[in-house]
PDB file of C-alpha atoms and ligand atoms in Angstrom:
ATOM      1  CA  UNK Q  26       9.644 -30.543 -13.102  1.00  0.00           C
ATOM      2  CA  UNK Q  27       8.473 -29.385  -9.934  1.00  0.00           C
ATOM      3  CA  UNK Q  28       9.519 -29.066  -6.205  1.00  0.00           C
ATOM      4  CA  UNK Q  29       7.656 -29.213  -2.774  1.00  0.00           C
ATOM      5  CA  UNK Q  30       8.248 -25.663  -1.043  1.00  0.00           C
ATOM      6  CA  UNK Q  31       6.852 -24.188   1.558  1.00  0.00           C
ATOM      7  CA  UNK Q  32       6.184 -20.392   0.905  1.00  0.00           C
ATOM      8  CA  UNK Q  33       6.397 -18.565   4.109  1.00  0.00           C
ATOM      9  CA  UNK Q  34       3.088 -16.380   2.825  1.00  0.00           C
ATOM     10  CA  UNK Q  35       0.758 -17.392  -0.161  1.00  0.00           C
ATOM     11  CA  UNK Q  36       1.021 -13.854  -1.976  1.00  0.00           C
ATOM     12  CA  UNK Q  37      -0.212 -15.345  -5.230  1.00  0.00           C
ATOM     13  CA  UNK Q  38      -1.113 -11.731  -6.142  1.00  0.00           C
ATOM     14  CA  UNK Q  39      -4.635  -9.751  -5.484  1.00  0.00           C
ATOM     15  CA  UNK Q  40      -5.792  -6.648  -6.580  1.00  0.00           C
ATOM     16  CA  UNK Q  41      -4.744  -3.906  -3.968  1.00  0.00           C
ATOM     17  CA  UNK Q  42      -7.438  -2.173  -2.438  1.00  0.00           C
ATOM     18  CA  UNK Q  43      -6.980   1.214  -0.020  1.00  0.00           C
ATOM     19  CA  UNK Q  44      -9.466   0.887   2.960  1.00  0.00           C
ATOM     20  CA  UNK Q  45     -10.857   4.035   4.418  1.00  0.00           C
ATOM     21  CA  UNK Q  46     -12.330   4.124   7.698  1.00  0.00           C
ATOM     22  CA  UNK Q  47     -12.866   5.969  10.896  1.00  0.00           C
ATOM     23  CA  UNK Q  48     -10.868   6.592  13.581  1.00  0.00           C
ATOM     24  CA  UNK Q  49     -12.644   7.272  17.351  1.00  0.00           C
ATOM     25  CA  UNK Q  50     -12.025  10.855  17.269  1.00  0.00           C
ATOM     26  CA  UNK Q  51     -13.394  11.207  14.181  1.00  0.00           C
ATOM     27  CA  UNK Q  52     -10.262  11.461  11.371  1.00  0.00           C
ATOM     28  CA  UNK Q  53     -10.029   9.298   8.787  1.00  0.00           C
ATOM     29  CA  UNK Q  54      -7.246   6.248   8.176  1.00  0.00           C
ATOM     30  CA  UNK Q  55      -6.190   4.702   5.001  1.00  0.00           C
ATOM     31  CA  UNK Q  56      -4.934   0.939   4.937  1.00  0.00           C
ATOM     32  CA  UNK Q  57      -3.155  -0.718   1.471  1.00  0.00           C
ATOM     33  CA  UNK Q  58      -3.993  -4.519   1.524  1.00  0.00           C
ATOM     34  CA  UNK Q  59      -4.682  -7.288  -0.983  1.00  0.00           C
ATOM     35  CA  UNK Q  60      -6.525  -9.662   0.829  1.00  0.00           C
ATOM     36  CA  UNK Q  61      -9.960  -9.260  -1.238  1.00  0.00           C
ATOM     37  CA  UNK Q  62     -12.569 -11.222  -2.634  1.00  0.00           C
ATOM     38  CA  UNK Q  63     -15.578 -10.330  -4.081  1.00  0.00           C
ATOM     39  CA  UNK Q  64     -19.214 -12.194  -4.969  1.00  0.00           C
ATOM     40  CA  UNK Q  65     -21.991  -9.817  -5.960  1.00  0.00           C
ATOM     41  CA  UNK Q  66     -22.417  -6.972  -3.864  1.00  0.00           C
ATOM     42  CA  UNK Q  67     -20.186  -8.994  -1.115  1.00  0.00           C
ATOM     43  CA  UNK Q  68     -16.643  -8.706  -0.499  1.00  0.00           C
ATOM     44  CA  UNK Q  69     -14.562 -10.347   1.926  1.00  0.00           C
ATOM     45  CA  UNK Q  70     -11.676  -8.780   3.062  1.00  0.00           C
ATOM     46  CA  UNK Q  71      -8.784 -10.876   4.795  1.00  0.00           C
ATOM     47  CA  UNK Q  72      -7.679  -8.313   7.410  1.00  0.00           C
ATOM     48  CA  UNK Q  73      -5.031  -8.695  10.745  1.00  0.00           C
ATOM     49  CA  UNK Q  74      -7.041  -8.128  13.806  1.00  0.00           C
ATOM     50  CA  UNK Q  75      -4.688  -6.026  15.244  1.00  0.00           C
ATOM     51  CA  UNK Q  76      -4.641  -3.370  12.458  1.00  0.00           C
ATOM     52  CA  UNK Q  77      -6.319  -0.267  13.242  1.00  0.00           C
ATOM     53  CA  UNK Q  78      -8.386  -0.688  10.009  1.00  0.00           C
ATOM     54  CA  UNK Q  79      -9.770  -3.710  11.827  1.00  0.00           C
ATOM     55  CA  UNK Q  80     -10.751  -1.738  15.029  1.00  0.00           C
ATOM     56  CA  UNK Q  81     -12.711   0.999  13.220  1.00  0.00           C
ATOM     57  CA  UNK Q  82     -14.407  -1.295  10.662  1.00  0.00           C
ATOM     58  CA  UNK Q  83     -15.599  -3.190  13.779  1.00  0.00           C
ATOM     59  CA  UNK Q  84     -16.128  -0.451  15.650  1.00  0.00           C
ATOM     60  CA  UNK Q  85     -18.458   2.059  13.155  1.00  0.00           C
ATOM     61  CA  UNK Q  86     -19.503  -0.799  11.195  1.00  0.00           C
ATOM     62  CA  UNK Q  87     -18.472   1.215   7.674  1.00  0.00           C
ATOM     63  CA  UNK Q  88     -15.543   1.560   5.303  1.00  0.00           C
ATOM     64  CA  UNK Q  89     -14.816   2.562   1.844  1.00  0.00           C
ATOM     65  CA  UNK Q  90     -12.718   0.143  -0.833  1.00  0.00           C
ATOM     66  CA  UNK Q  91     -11.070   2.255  -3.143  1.00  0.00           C
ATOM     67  CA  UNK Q  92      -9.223   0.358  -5.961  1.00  0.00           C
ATOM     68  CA  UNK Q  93      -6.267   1.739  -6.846  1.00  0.00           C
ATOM     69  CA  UNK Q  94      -5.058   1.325 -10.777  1.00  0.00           C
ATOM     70  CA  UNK Q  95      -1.647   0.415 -11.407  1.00  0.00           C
ATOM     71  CA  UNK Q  96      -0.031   4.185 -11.953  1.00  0.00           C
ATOM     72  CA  UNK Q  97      -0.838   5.002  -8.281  1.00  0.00           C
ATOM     73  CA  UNK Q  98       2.341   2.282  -6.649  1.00  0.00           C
ATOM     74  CA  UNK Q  99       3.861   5.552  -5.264  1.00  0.00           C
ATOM     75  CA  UNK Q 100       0.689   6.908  -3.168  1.00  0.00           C
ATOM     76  CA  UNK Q 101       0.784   2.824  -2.045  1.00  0.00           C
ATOM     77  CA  UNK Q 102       4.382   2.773  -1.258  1.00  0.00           C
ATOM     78  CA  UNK Q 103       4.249   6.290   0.647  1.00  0.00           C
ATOM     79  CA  UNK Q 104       1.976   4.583   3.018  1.00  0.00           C
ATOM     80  CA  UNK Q 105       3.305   1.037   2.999  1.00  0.00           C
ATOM     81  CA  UNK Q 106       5.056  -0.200   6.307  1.00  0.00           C
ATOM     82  CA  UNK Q 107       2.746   2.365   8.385  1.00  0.00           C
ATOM     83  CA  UNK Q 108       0.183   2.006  10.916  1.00  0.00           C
ATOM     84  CA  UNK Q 109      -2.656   4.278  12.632  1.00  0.00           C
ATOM     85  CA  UNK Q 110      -2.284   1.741  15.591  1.00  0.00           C
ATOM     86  CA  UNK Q 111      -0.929   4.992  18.188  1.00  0.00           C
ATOM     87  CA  UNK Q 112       0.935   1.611  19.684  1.00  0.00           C
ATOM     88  CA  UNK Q 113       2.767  -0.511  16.898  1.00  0.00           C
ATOM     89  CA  UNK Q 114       1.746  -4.307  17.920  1.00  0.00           C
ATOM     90  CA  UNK Q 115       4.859  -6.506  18.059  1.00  0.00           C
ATOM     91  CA  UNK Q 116       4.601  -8.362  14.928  1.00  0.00           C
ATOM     92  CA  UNK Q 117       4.477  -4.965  13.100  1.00  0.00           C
ATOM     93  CA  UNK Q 118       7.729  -3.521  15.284  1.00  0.00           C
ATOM     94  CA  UNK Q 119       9.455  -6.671  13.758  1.00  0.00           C
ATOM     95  CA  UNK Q 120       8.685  -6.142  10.299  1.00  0.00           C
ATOM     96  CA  UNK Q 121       9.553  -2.236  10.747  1.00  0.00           C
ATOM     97  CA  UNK Q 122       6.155  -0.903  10.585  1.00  0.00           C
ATOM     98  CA  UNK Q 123       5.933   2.763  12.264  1.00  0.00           C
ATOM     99  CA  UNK Q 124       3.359   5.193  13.240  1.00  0.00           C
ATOM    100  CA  UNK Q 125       1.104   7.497  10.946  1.00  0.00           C
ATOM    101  CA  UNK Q 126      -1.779   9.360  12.689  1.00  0.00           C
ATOM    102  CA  UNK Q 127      -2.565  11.022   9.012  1.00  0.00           C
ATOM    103  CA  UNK Q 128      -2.136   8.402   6.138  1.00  0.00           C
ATOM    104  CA  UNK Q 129      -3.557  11.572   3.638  1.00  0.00           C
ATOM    105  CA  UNK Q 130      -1.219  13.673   4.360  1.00  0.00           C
ATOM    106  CA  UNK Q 131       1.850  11.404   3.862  1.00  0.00           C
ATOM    107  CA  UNK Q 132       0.749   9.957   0.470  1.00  0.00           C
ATOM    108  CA  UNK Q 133      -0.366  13.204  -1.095  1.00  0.00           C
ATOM    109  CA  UNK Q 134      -4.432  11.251  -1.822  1.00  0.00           C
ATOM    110  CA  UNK Q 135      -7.119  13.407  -1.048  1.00  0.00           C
ATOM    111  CA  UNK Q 136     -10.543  12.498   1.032  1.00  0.00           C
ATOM    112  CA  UNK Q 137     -13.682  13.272  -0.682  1.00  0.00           C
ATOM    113  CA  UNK Q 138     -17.053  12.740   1.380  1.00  0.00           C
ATOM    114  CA  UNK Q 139     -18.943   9.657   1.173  1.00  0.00           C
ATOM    115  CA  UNK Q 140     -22.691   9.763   0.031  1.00  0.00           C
ATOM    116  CA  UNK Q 141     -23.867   7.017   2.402  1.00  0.00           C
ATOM    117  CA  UNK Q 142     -20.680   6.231   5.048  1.00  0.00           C
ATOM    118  CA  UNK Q 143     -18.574   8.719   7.268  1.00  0.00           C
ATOM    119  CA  UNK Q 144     -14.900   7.410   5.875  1.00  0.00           C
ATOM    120  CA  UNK Q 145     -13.908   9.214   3.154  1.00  0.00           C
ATOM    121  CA  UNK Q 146     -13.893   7.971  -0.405  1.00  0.00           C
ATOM    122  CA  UNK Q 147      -9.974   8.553  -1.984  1.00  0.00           C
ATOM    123  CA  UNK Q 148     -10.603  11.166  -4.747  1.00  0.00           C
ATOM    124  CA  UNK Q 149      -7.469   9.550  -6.931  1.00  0.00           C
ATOM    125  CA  UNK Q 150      -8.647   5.876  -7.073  1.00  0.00           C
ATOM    126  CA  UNK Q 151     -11.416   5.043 -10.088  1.00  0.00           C
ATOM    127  CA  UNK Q 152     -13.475   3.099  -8.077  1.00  0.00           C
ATOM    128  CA  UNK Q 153     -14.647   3.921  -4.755  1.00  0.00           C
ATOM    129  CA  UNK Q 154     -16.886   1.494  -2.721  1.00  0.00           C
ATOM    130  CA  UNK Q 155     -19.450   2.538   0.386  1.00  0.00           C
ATOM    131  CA  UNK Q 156     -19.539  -0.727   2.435  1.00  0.00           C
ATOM    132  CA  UNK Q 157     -21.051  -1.823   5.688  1.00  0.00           C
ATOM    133  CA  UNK Q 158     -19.913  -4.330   7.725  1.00  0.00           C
ATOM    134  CA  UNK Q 159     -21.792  -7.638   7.431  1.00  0.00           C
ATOM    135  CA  UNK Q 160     -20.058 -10.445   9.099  1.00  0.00           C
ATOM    136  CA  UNK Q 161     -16.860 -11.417  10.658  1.00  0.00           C
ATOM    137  CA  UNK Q 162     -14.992 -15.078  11.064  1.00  0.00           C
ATOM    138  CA  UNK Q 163     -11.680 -15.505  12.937  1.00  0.00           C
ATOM    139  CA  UNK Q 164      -9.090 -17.819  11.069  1.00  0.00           C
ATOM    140  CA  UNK Q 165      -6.977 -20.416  11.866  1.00  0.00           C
ATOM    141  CA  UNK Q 166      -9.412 -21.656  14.590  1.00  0.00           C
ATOM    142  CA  UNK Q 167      -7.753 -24.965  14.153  1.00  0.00           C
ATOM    143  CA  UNK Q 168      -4.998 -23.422  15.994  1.00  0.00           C
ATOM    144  CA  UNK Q 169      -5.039 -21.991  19.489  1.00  0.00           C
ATOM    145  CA  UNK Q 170      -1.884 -20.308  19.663  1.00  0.00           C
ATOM    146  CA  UNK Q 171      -2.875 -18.701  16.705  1.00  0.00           C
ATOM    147  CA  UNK Q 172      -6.704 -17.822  16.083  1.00  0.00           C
ATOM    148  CA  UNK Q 173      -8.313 -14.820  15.454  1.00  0.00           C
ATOM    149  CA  UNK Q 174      -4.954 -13.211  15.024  1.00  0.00           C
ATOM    150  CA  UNK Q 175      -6.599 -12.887  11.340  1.00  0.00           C
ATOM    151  CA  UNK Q 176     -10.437 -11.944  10.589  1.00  0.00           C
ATOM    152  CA  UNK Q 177     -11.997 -12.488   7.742  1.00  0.00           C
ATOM    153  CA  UNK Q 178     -14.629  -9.708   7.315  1.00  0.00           C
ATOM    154  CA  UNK Q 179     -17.604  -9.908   5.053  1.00  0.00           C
ATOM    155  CA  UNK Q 180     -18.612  -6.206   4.264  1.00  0.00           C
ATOM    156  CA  UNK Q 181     -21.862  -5.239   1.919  1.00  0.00           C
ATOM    157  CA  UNK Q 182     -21.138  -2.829  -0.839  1.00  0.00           C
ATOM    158  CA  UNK Q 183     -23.869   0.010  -1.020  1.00  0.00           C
ATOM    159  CA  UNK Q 184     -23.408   2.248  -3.219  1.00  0.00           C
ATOM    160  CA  UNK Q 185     -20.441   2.278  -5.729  1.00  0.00           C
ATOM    161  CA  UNK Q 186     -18.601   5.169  -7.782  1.00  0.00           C
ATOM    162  CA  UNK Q 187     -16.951   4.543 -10.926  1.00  0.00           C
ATOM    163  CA  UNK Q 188     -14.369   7.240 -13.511  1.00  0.00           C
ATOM    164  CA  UNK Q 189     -16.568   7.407 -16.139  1.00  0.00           C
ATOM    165  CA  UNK Q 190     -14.036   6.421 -18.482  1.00  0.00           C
ATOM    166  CA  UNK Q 191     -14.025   3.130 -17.149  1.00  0.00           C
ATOM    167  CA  UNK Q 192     -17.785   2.172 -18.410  1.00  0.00           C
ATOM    168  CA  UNK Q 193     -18.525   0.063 -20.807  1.00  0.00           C
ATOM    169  CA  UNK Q 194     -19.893   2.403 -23.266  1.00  0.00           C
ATOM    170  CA  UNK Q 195     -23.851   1.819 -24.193  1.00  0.00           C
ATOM    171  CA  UNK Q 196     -24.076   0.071 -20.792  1.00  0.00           C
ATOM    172  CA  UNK Q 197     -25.540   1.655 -17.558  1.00  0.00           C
ATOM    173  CA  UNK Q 198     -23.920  -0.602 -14.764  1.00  0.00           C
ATOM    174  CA  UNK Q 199     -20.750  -2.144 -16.372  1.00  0.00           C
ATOM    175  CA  UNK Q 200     -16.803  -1.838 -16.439  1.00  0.00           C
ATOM    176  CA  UNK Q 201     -15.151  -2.183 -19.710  1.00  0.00           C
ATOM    177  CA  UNK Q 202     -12.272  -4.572 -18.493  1.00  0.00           C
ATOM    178  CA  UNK Q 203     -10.195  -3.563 -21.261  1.00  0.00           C
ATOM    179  CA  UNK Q 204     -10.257   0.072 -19.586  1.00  0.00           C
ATOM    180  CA  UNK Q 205      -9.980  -0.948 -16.096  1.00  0.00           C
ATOM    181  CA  UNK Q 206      -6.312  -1.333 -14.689  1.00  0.00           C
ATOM    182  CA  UNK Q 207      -5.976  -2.402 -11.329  1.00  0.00           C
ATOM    183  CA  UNK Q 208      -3.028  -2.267  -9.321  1.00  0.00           C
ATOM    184  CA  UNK Q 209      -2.127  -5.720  -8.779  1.00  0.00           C
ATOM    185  CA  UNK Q 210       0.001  -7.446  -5.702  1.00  0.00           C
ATOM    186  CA  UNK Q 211       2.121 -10.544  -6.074  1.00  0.00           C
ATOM    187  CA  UNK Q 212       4.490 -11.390  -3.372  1.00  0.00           C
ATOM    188  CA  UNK Q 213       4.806  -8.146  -1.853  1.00  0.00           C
ATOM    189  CA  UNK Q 214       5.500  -6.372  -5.499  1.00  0.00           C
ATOM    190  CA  UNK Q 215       3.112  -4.156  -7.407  1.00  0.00           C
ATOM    191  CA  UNK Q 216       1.910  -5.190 -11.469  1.00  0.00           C
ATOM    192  CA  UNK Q 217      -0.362  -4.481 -13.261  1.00  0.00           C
ATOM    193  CA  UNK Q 218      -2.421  -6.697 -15.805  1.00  0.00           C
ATOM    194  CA  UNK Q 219      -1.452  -7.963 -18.898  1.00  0.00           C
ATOM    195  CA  UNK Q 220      -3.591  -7.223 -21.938  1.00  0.00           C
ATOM    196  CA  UNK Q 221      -6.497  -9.879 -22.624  1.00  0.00           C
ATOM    197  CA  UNK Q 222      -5.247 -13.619 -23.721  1.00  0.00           C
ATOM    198  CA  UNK Q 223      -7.702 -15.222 -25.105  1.00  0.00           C
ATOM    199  CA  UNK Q 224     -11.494 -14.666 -25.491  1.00  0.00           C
ATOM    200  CA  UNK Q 225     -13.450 -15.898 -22.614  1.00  0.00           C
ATOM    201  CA  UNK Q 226     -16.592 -18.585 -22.879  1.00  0.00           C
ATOM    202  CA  UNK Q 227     -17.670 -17.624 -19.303  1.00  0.00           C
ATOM    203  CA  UNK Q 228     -18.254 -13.934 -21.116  1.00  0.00           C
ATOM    204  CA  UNK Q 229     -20.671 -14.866 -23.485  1.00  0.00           C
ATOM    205  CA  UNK Q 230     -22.929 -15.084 -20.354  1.00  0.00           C
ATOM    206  CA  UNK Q 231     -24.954 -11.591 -20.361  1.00  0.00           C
ATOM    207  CA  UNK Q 232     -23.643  -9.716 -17.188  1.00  0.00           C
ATOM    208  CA  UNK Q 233     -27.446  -8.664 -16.202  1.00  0.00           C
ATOM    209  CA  UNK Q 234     -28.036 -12.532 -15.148  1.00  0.00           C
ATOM    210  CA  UNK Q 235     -25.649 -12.374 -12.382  1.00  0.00           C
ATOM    211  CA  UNK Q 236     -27.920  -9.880 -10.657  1.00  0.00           C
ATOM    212  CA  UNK Q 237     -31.244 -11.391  -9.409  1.00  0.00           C
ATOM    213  CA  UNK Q 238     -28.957 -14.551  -7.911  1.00  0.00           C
ATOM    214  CA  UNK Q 239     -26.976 -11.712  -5.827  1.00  0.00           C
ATOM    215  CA  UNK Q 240     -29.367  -9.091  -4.778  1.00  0.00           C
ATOM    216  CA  UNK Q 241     -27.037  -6.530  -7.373  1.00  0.00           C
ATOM    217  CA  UNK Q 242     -29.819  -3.660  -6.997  1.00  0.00           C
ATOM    218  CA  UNK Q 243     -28.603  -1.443  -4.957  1.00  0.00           C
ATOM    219  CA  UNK Q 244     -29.175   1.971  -6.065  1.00  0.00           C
ATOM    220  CA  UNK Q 245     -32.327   0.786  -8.084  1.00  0.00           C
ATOM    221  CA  UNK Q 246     -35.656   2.203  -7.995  1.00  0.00           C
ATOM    222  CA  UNK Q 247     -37.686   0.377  -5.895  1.00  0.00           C
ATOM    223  CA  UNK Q 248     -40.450  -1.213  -8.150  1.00  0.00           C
ATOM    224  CA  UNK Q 249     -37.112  -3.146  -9.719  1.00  0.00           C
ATOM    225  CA  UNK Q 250     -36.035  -3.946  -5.758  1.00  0.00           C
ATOM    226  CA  UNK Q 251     -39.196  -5.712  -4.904  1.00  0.00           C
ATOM    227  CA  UNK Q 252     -38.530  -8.299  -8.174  1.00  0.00           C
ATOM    228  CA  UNK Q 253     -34.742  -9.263  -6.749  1.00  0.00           C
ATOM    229  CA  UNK Q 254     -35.134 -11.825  -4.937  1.00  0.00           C
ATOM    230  CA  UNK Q 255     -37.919 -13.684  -5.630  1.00  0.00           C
ATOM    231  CA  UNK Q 256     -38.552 -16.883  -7.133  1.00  0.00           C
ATOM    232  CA  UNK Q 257     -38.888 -15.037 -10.542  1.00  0.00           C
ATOM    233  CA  UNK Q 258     -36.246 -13.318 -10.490  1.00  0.00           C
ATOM    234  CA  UNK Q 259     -34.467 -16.715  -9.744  1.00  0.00           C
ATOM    235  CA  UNK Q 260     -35.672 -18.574 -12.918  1.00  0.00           C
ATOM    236  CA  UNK Q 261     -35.470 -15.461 -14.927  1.00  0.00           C
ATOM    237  CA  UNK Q 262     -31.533 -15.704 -13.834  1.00  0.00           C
ATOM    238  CA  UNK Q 263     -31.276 -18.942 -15.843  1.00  0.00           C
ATOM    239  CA  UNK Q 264     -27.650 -19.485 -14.371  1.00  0.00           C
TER     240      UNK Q 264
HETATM  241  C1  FMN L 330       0.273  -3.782  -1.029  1.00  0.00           C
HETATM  242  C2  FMN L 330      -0.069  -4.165   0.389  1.00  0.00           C
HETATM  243  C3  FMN L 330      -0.933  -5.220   0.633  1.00  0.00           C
HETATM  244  C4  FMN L 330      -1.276  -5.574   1.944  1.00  0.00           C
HETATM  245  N1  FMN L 330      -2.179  -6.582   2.160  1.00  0.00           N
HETATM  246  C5  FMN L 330      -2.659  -6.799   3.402  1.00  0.00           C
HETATM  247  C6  FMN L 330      -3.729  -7.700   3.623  1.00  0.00           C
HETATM  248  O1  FMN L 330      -4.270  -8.288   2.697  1.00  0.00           O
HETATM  249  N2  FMN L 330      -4.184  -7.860   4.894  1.00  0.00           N
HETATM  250  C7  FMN L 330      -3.637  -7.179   5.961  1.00  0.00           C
HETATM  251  O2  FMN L 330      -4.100  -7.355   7.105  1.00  0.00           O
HETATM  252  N3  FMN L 330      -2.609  -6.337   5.780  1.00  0.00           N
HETATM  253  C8  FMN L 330      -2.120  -6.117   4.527  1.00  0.00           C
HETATM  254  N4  FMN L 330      -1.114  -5.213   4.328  1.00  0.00           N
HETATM  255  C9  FMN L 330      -0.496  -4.592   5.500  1.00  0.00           C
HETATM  256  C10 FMN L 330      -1.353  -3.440   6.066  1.00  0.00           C
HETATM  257  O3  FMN L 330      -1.284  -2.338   5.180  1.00  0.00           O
HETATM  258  C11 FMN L 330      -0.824  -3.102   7.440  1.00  0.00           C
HETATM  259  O4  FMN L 330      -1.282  -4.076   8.359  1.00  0.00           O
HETATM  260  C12 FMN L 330      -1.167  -1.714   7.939  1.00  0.00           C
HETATM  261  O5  FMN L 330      -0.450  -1.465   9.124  1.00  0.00           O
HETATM  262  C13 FMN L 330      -2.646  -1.515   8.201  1.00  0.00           C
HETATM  263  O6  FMN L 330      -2.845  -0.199   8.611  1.00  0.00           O
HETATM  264  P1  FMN L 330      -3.661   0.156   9.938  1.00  0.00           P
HETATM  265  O7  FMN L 330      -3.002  -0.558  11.102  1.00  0.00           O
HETATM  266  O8  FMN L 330      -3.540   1.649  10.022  1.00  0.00           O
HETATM  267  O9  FMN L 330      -5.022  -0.325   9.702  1.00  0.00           O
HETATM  268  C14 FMN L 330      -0.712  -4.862   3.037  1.00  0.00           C
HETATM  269  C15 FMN L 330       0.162  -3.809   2.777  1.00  0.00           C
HETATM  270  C16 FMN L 330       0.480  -3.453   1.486  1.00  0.00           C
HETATM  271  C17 FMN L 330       1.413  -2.283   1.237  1.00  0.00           C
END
C-alpha cells in the first residue's frame, strides 16, 4: 500500500558537509548543510541565498567542504540553528535560528590553514576539500514570488585531504568505503551508514576510468595533465 503525501521538505537524507568560508573582515564561518552532490571534481551545493555561507562563497569565490563522519553529531548540533548573518533574515527568526559571529569557538572544531584557499580546513573532519566557486543557478525560477531565494552553486574541488586511514590500502587516490563513515542527514536527524548489502556490479568498473571523462587530475604532474582531456584520454576511458 501506499499514500499520496505531500512532505513539507524532501530530506531524503544527504551526507552532511561543514562549509568553511570567509567572512569580510577576514574570520572564518562554518555552515552544517546536506544539500550536496558531487560528479568528478564538481560538487553542487544546494545553499539558501540568504545564508552568510552564501555571501562569502560569492563574495571570495572559495570555500572548504569538510565531511564530517558520523561520531562528530555533537560538533554539528553545537552549531545547528545558528547563523553568521550579524542580522537573522526572517525565515531564520521563525525557525529560531540565532546569531554566532564565531562558529569555532562554540563547537569546540579547530581551523587548520588551507594549502590553496583562505577558509580554513576543520582539523576534526577526515576529509577536507579546497574548492572554488564555478557557477551559480537560482531555483525555483518557475516561481516569482519565490526565485533565487535558493542557489544552487557549482564549486570546483582543487585540492583534497584525506585521514590516511581512510585509503584504500595499495591505492594512491582512493577511499576504502568500508572505512569511510559519513555523517548522514535524513529528515533533519543524523545516521550513519549501514554496513555494505550486497556486492555492487557498477564496482567492478576500475575507479581510474572515471578520471579522463572528468578532468580528476588535479594535483598531478603536469606531463599526466596535458593527456586529460583529450580525445585519447576519452577512448582510453572506455565508459
Ligand atoms: C544537518 C544540517 C543540514 C543542513 N542543510 C542545509 C542545506 O542543505 N542547505 C542550506 O541552505 N541550509 C542547510 N542547513 C541550515 C544552515 O546550516 C543554516 O542556513 C545556517 O544558518 C547557515 O549558516 P550561515 O548563515 O552562517 O551561513 C542545514 C543545517 C543542518 C544542521
Amino acid at each position: 500500500m501506499h499514500s499520496v503525501i505531500t512532505p513539507a521538505i524532501m530530506y531524503w537524507g544527504t551526507p552532511v558537509v561543514l562549509i568553511t568560508t570567509e567572512n569580510d573582515d577576514g574570520t572564518a564561518n562554518i555552515a552544517p548543510i546536506s544539500s550536496a552532490w558531487w560528479l568528478g571534481h564538481r560538487c553542487v551545493l544546494g545553499l539558501a541565498a540568504a545564508s552568510q555561507t552564501t555571501i562569502n562563497l560569492l563574495r571570495t569565490k572559495q570555500c572548504v567542504l569538510n565531511l564530517p563522519s558520523d561520531d562528530m553529531g555533537s560538533y554539528i548540533n553545537a552549531i545547528a540553528k545558528t547563523t553568521g548573518s550579524p542580522v537573522i533574515p526572517p525565515v531564520k527568526q521563525a525557525l529560531g535560528y540565532e546569531h554566532c559571529k564565531d562558529k569555532f569557538t562554540r563547537s569546540g572544531l579547530t581551523p587548520h590553514p588551507s594549502d590553496l584557499v583562505q577558509p580554513p580546513r576543520i582539523a576534526e573532519c577526515p576529509v577536507q576539500m579546497e574548492a572554488e566557486l564555478a557557477g551559480t543557478t537560482e531555483l525555483m525560477q518557475d516561481m516569482p514570488d519565490r526565485k533565487g531565494f535558493i542557489l544552487a552553486i557549482e564549486v570546483k574541488v582543487i585540492r583534497t585531504h584525506v585521514q590516511d586511514e581512510l585509503r584504500l590500502p595499495g591505492h594512491s587516490n582512493r577511499i576504502d568505503p568500508d572505512r569511510w563513515r559519513p555523517m548522514i542527514m535524513s529528515f533533519q536527524e543524523l545516521y550513519g551508514l549501514a554496513p555494505k548489502k550486497t556486492v555492487s556490479t557498477l564496482a567492478s568498473i576500475d575507479e581510474e576510468k572515471y578520471r579522463p571523462l572528468t578532468v580528476s587530475n588535479v594535483g598531478e604532474p603536469a606531463a599526466e595533465k596535458d593527456k586529460v582531456g583529450s580525445e585519447e584520454a576519452y577512448e582510453d576511458a572506455a565508459v
